[in-house]
PDB file of C-alpha atoms in Angstrom:
ATOM      1  CA  MET U 781     232.167  86.792 375.121  1.00 65.00           C
ATOM      2  CA  SER U 782     231.709  84.807 372.727  1.00 74.00           C
ATOM      3  CA  PHE U 783     228.015  83.782 370.781  1.00 84.00           C
ATOM      4  CA  SER U 784     230.188  81.236 367.880  1.00 82.00           C
ATOM      5  CA  SER U 785     228.076  78.083 368.176  1.00 86.00           C
ATOM      6  CA  SER U 786     226.250  79.304 371.148  1.00 95.00           C
ATOM      7  CA  VAL U 787     222.487  79.092 371.090  1.00 98.00           C
ATOM      8  CA  THR U 788     220.239  82.039 372.044  1.00 97.00           C
ATOM      9  CA  MET U 789     216.676  81.829 372.340  1.00 98.00           C
ATOM     10  CA  VAL U 790     214.556  85.708 371.484  1.00 98.00           C
ATOM     11  CA  THR U 791     211.370  85.938 372.470  1.00 97.00           C
ATOM     12  CA  GLY U 792     209.960  89.019 370.535  1.00 96.00           C
ATOM     13  CA  GLY U 793     212.862  87.940 367.621  1.00 97.00           C
ATOM     14  CA  THR U 794     210.095  89.400 365.767  1.00 97.00           C
ATOM     15  CA  GLY U 795     208.962  92.590 366.646  1.00 95.00           C
ATOM     16  CA  GLN U 796     211.092  96.144 365.726  1.00 95.00           C
ATOM     17  CA  LEU U 797     214.102  95.323 368.932  1.00 96.00           C
ATOM     18  CA  GLY U 798     213.599  91.500 368.082  1.00 97.00           C
ATOM     19  CA  ARG U 799     215.043  91.545 364.435  1.00 98.00           C
ATOM     20  CA  VAL U 800     218.105  93.415 365.188  1.00 98.00           C
ATOM     21  CA  VAL U 801     218.958  91.815 368.322  1.00 98.00           C
ATOM     22  CA  VAL U 802     218.522  88.265 366.580  1.00 98.00           C
ATOM     23  CA  ARG U 803     220.654  89.528 362.903  1.00 98.00           C
ATOM     24  CA  ARG U 804     223.438  90.181 365.714  1.00 97.00           C
ATOM     25  CA  PHE U 805     223.226  86.653 367.295  1.00 97.00           C
ATOM     26  CA  ALA U 806     222.705  85.337 363.694  1.00 97.00           C
ATOM     27  CA  GLU U 807     226.039  87.444 363.190  1.00 96.00           C
ATOM     28  CA  ALA U 808     228.318  86.566 365.603  1.00 96.00           C
ATOM     29  CA  GLY U 809     227.349  83.044 365.038  1.00 96.00           C
ATOM     30  CA  SER U 810     225.134  81.719 367.000  1.00 97.00           C
ATOM     31  CA  GLN U 811     222.044  79.483 366.246  1.00 98.00           C
ATOM     32  CA  VAL U 812     218.532  81.766 367.523  1.00 98.00           C
ATOM     33  CA  VAL U 813     215.837  80.591 368.529  1.00 98.00           C
ATOM     34  CA  VAL U 814     212.545  82.458 368.393  1.00 98.00           C
ATOM     35  CA  PRO U 815     209.308  82.210 368.963  1.00 98.00           C
ATOM     36  CA  TYR U 816     206.252  83.535 366.659  1.00 96.00           C
ATOM     37  CA  ARG U 817     202.917  84.877 367.046  1.00 94.00           C
ATOM     38  CA  THR U 818     202.560  85.644 363.688  1.00 95.00           C
ATOM     39  CA  PRO U 819     204.010  83.555 360.924  1.00 96.00           C
ATOM     40  CA  GLY U 820     203.654  86.770 358.466  1.00 96.00           C
ATOM     41  CA  LYS U 821     206.158  88.662 360.328  1.00 97.00           C
ATOM     42  CA  TRP U 822     207.990  84.764 360.609  1.00 98.00           C
ATOM     43  CA  GLU U 823     208.230  85.123 356.456  1.00 97.00           C
ATOM     44  CA  GLU U 824     209.068  88.968 356.717  1.00 98.00           C
ATOM     45  CA  LEU U 825     212.178  88.151 358.846  1.00 98.00           C
ATOM     46  CA  GLN U 826     213.522  85.435 357.079  1.00 97.00           C
ATOM     47  CA  ALA U 827     213.561  87.328 353.749  1.00 98.00           C
ATOM     48  CA  GLU U 828     214.769  89.814 355.941  1.00 97.00           C
ATOM     49  CA  LEU U 829     217.584  88.129 357.221  1.00 98.00           C
ATOM     50  CA  GLY U 830     218.751  86.027 353.669  1.00 97.00           C
ATOM     51  CA  PRO U 831     221.702  83.748 354.022  1.00 97.00           C
ATOM     52  CA  LEU U 832     221.502  84.380 357.408  1.00 97.00           C
ATOM     53  CA  ALA U 833     218.091  83.093 357.833  1.00 97.00           C
ATOM     54  CA  SER U 834     219.663  79.606 358.253  1.00 97.00           C
ATOM     55  CA  ARG U 835     220.811  80.650 361.468  1.00 97.00           C
ATOM     56  CA  VAL U 836     217.662  80.574 362.771  1.00 98.00           C
ATOM     57  CA  ASP U 837     214.971  78.272 363.594  1.00 97.00           C
ATOM     58  CA  GLY U 838     211.511  79.467 364.205  1.00 97.00           C
ATOM     59  CA  LEU U 839     208.611  77.458 366.472  1.00 97.00           C
ATOM     60  CA  HIS U 840     205.511  79.285 366.478  1.00 96.00           C
ATOM     61  CA  ALA U 841     203.923  79.491 370.153  1.00 96.00           C
ATOM     62  CA  ASP U 842     201.642  81.859 371.953  1.00 95.00           C
ATOM     63  CA  LEU U 843     203.644  83.974 374.312  1.00 95.00           C
ATOM     64  CA  ILE U 844     200.984  84.855 376.905  1.00 95.00           C
ATOM     65  CA  ASP U 845     199.802  80.960 376.702  1.00 96.00           C
ATOM     66  CA  GLU U 846     201.374  78.938 379.902  1.00 97.00           C
ATOM     67  CA  ALA U 847     201.736  75.400 378.195  1.00 97.00           C
ATOM     68  CA  THR U 848     203.112  77.051 374.649  1.00 96.00           C
ATOM     69  CA  VAL U 849     205.559  78.376 376.472  1.00 97.00           C
ATOM     70  CA  GLN U 850     206.730  75.411 377.200  1.00 97.00           C
ATOM     71  CA  ARG U 851     206.653  73.089 374.952  1.00 97.00           C
ATOM     72  CA  ALA U 852     208.500  75.870 372.759  1.00 97.00           C
ATOM     73  CA  VAL U 853     211.267  75.384 375.260  1.00 98.00           C
ATOM     74  CA  ALA U 854     211.465  72.202 375.366  1.00 98.00           C
ATOM     75  CA  GLN U 855     210.665  72.105 371.080  1.00 98.00           C
ATOM     76  CA  ALA U 856     214.081  73.932 371.817  1.00 98.00           C
ATOM     77  CA  LEU U 857     215.571  72.172 374.180  1.00 98.00           C
ATOM     78  CA  ALA U 858     214.812  68.930 372.303  1.00 98.00           C
ATOM     79  CA  ARG U 859     216.169  70.368 368.620  1.00 97.00           C
ATOM     80  CA  HIS U 860     220.113  72.429 369.746  1.00 97.00           C
ATOM     81  CA  GLY U 861     220.584  70.879 373.154  1.00 96.00           C
ATOM     82  CA  ARG U 862     221.012  73.577 374.756  1.00 96.00           C
ATOM     83  CA  ILE U 863     219.989  77.634 375.317  1.00 97.00           C
ATOM     84  CA  ASP U 864     222.660  79.596 375.905  1.00 97.00           C
ATOM     85  CA  HIS U 865     221.570  82.384 376.372  1.00 97.00           C
ATOM     86  CA  PHE U 866     217.942  83.666 377.014  1.00 97.00           C
ATOM     87  CA  LEU U 867     216.622  87.482 375.981  1.00 97.00           C
ATOM     88  CA  CYS U 868     213.278  88.097 376.539  1.00 96.00           C
ATOM     89  CA  LEU U 869     213.006  91.137 374.699  1.00 96.00           C
ATOM     90  CA  ALA U 870     208.220  90.589 373.911  1.00 94.00           C
ATOM     91  CA  GLY U 871     205.954  92.609 375.016  1.00 92.00           C
ATOM     92  CA  GLY U 872     203.721  95.899 373.811  1.00 91.00           C
ATOM     93  CA  PHE U 873     202.203  99.311 374.252  1.00 92.00           C
ATOM     94  CA  ALA U 874     199.965 101.773 374.242  1.00 91.00           C
ATOM     95  CA  GLY U 875     198.557 103.699 376.916  1.00 91.00           C
ATOM     96  CA  GLY U 876     196.042 106.327 378.261  1.00 92.00           C
ATOM     97  CA  ARG U 877     195.532 108.165 380.820  1.00 93.00           C
ATOM     98  CA  PHE U 878     194.701 106.494 384.189  1.00 92.00           C
ATOM     99  CA  LEU U 879     191.080 107.862 384.578  1.00 91.00           C
ATOM    100  CA  GLU U 880     190.850 107.968 380.813  1.00 92.00           C
ATOM    101  CA  THR U 881     191.901 103.694 380.320  1.00 92.00           C
ATOM    102  CA  GLY U 882     189.302 100.919 381.658  1.00 94.00           C
ATOM    103  CA  ILE U 883     190.829  97.426 383.914  1.00 96.00           C
ATOM    104  CA  ASP U 884     191.370  96.011 379.987  1.00 96.00           C
ATOM    105  CA  LEU U 885     194.007  97.982 378.996  1.00 96.00           C
ATOM    106  CA  TRP U 886     195.483  97.237 383.122  1.00 96.00           C
ATOM    107  CA  GLU U 887     195.587  93.796 381.914  1.00 97.00           C
ATOM    108  CA  GLN U 888     195.843  94.031 377.912  1.00 96.00           C
ATOM    109  CA  MET U 889     199.604  95.661 379.429  1.00 95.00           C
ATOM    110  CA  LEU U 890     200.525  92.921 382.394  1.00 96.00           C
ATOM    111  CA  ALA U 891     199.688  90.271 379.346  1.00 96.00           C
ATOM    112  CA  LEU U 892     201.990  92.317 376.455  1.00 95.00           C
ATOM    113  CA  ASN U 893     204.721  92.549 379.806  1.00 95.00           C
ATOM    114  CA  LEU U 894     204.605  90.996 382.466  1.00 96.00           C
ATOM    115  CA  ARG U 895     203.109  87.193 382.044  1.00 97.00           C
ATOM    116  CA  PRO U 896     204.964  86.059 378.747  1.00 96.00           C
ATOM    117  CA  THR U 897     208.065  86.774 380.409  1.00 96.00           C
ATOM    118  CA  LEU U 898     206.956  85.874 383.701  1.00 97.00           C
ATOM    119  CA  LEU U 899     206.301  82.554 381.957  1.00 97.00           C
ATOM    120  CA  ALA U 900     208.771  81.840 379.476  1.00 96.00           C
ATOM    121  CA  LEU U 901     211.860  81.714 383.249  1.00 97.00           C
ATOM    122  CA  HIS U 902     209.453  79.179 383.988  1.00 96.00           C
ATOM    123  CA  ALA U 903     209.749  77.670 380.901  1.00 97.00           C
ATOM    124  CA  VAL U 904     214.107  78.181 380.885  1.00 97.00           C
ATOM    125  CA  LEU U 905     215.556  79.157 384.433  1.00 97.00           C
ATOM    126  CA  PRO U 906     215.545  74.757 385.081  1.00 97.00           C
ATOM    127  CA  HIS U 907     217.376  74.197 382.377  1.00 97.00           C
ATOM    128  CA  LEU U 908     220.395  76.498 383.270  1.00 96.00           C
ATOM    129  CA  VAL U 909     220.140  76.114 386.595  1.00 96.00           C
ATOM    130  CA  GLU U 910     220.343  72.336 385.530  1.00 95.00           C
ATOM    131  CA  ARG U 911     223.733  73.359 384.038  1.00 93.00           C
ATOM    132  CA  GLY U 912     225.189  76.029 385.897  1.00 94.00           C
ATOM    133  CA  SER U 913     225.179  78.643 383.703  1.00 93.00           C
ATOM    134  CA  GLY U 914     223.278  80.403 381.001  1.00 94.00           C
ATOM    135  CA  ARG U 915     222.675  83.808 380.740  1.00 95.00           C
ATOM    136  CA  VAL U 916     218.739  85.652 380.424  1.00 95.00           C
ATOM    137  CA  VAL U 917     217.890  89.391 379.247  1.00 95.00           C
ATOM    138  CA  THR U 918     214.550  91.133 380.161  1.00 94.00           C
ATOM    139  CA  VAL U 919     213.593  94.379 378.517  1.00 91.00           C
ATOM    140  CA  GLY U 920     212.210  97.573 380.854  1.00 88.00           C
ATOM    141  CA  ALA U 921     210.795 100.935 379.058  1.00 87.00           C
ATOM    142  CA  ARG U 922     212.823 104.183 380.693  1.00 87.00           C
ATOM    143  CA  GLN U 923     208.524 104.636 381.767  1.00 82.00           C
ATOM    144  CA  ALA U 924     209.336 102.059 384.250  1.00 79.00           C
ATOM    145  CA  VAL U 925     211.865 103.456 386.697  1.00 84.00           C
ATOM    146  CA  GLU U 926     210.527 107.838 385.050  1.00 85.00           C
ATOM    147  CA  PRO U 927     206.803 107.351 384.412  1.00 81.00           C
ATOM    148  CA  SER U 928     204.850 109.812 382.849  1.00 82.00           C
ATOM    149  CA  ALA U 929     200.587 110.335 383.374  1.00 86.00           C
ATOM    150  CA  GLY U 930     200.388 109.709 379.740  1.00 90.00           C
ATOM    151  CA  ALA U 931     200.778 105.968 380.177  1.00 93.00           C
ATOM    152  CA  PRO U 932     201.068 103.944 383.557  1.00 94.00           C
ATOM    153  CA  ALA U 933     199.483 101.071 382.709  1.00 94.00           C
ATOM    154  CA  TYR U 934     202.690 100.610 380.507  1.00 94.00           C
ATOM    155  CA  ALA U 935     204.418 101.566 383.396  1.00 93.00           C
ATOM    156  CA  ALA U 936     203.422  99.420 385.936  1.00 94.00           C
ATOM    157  CA  SER U 937     203.668  96.343 383.145  1.00 95.00           C
ATOM    158  CA  LYS U 938     207.163  97.310 382.504  1.00 95.00           C
ATOM    159  CA  ALA U 939     208.247  98.189 385.922  1.00 94.00           C
ATOM    160  CA  ALA U 940     206.439  94.607 387.457  1.00 94.00           C
ATOM    161  CA  VAL U 941     209.022  93.060 384.250  1.00 95.00           C
ATOM    162  CA  ILE U 942     211.701  94.671 386.826  1.00 94.00           C
ATOM    163  CA  VAL U 943     211.249  93.372 390.325  1.00 94.00           C
ATOM    164  CA  LEU U 944     210.618  90.314 388.564  1.00 92.00           C
ATOM    165  CA  THR U 945     214.973  90.103 386.635  1.00 92.00           C
ATOM    166  CA  GLN U 946     215.835  91.887 390.046  1.00 89.00           C
TER     167      GLN U 946
END
């Protein structure tokens, strides 16, 4: 599969995994769109990319807000005409045994892991279906299929991402 001249949108592109993915797509010739929440992390990514930064377009967006996600996808389409590859890497981790954590931790894990993927797919899939092409990648976690007692909220939120993707 060639990525040259393609348009790739990567949520979570300023995170640890996302930085590697953004770099690889840019090196392969793709124009990469990165929605970001924290301006400082976006600036770090730009500096880290060096000359490749010209292939990466940032959009300030809060991925747990539906209107912002819709707007980010619309802006990417307006700027680049299409999205060929959509990677949902945004997420977070918090551990804690079931009886030691409250509902707030469960809500936080769902908000950080499931909600951005759900909102992003709602925003981008109509475009991909209309075009009749495109690729979507979501990221689960090993704990979603082999959960441990130390992070059930995280495991459940990542399992939900896997089920949504299937």
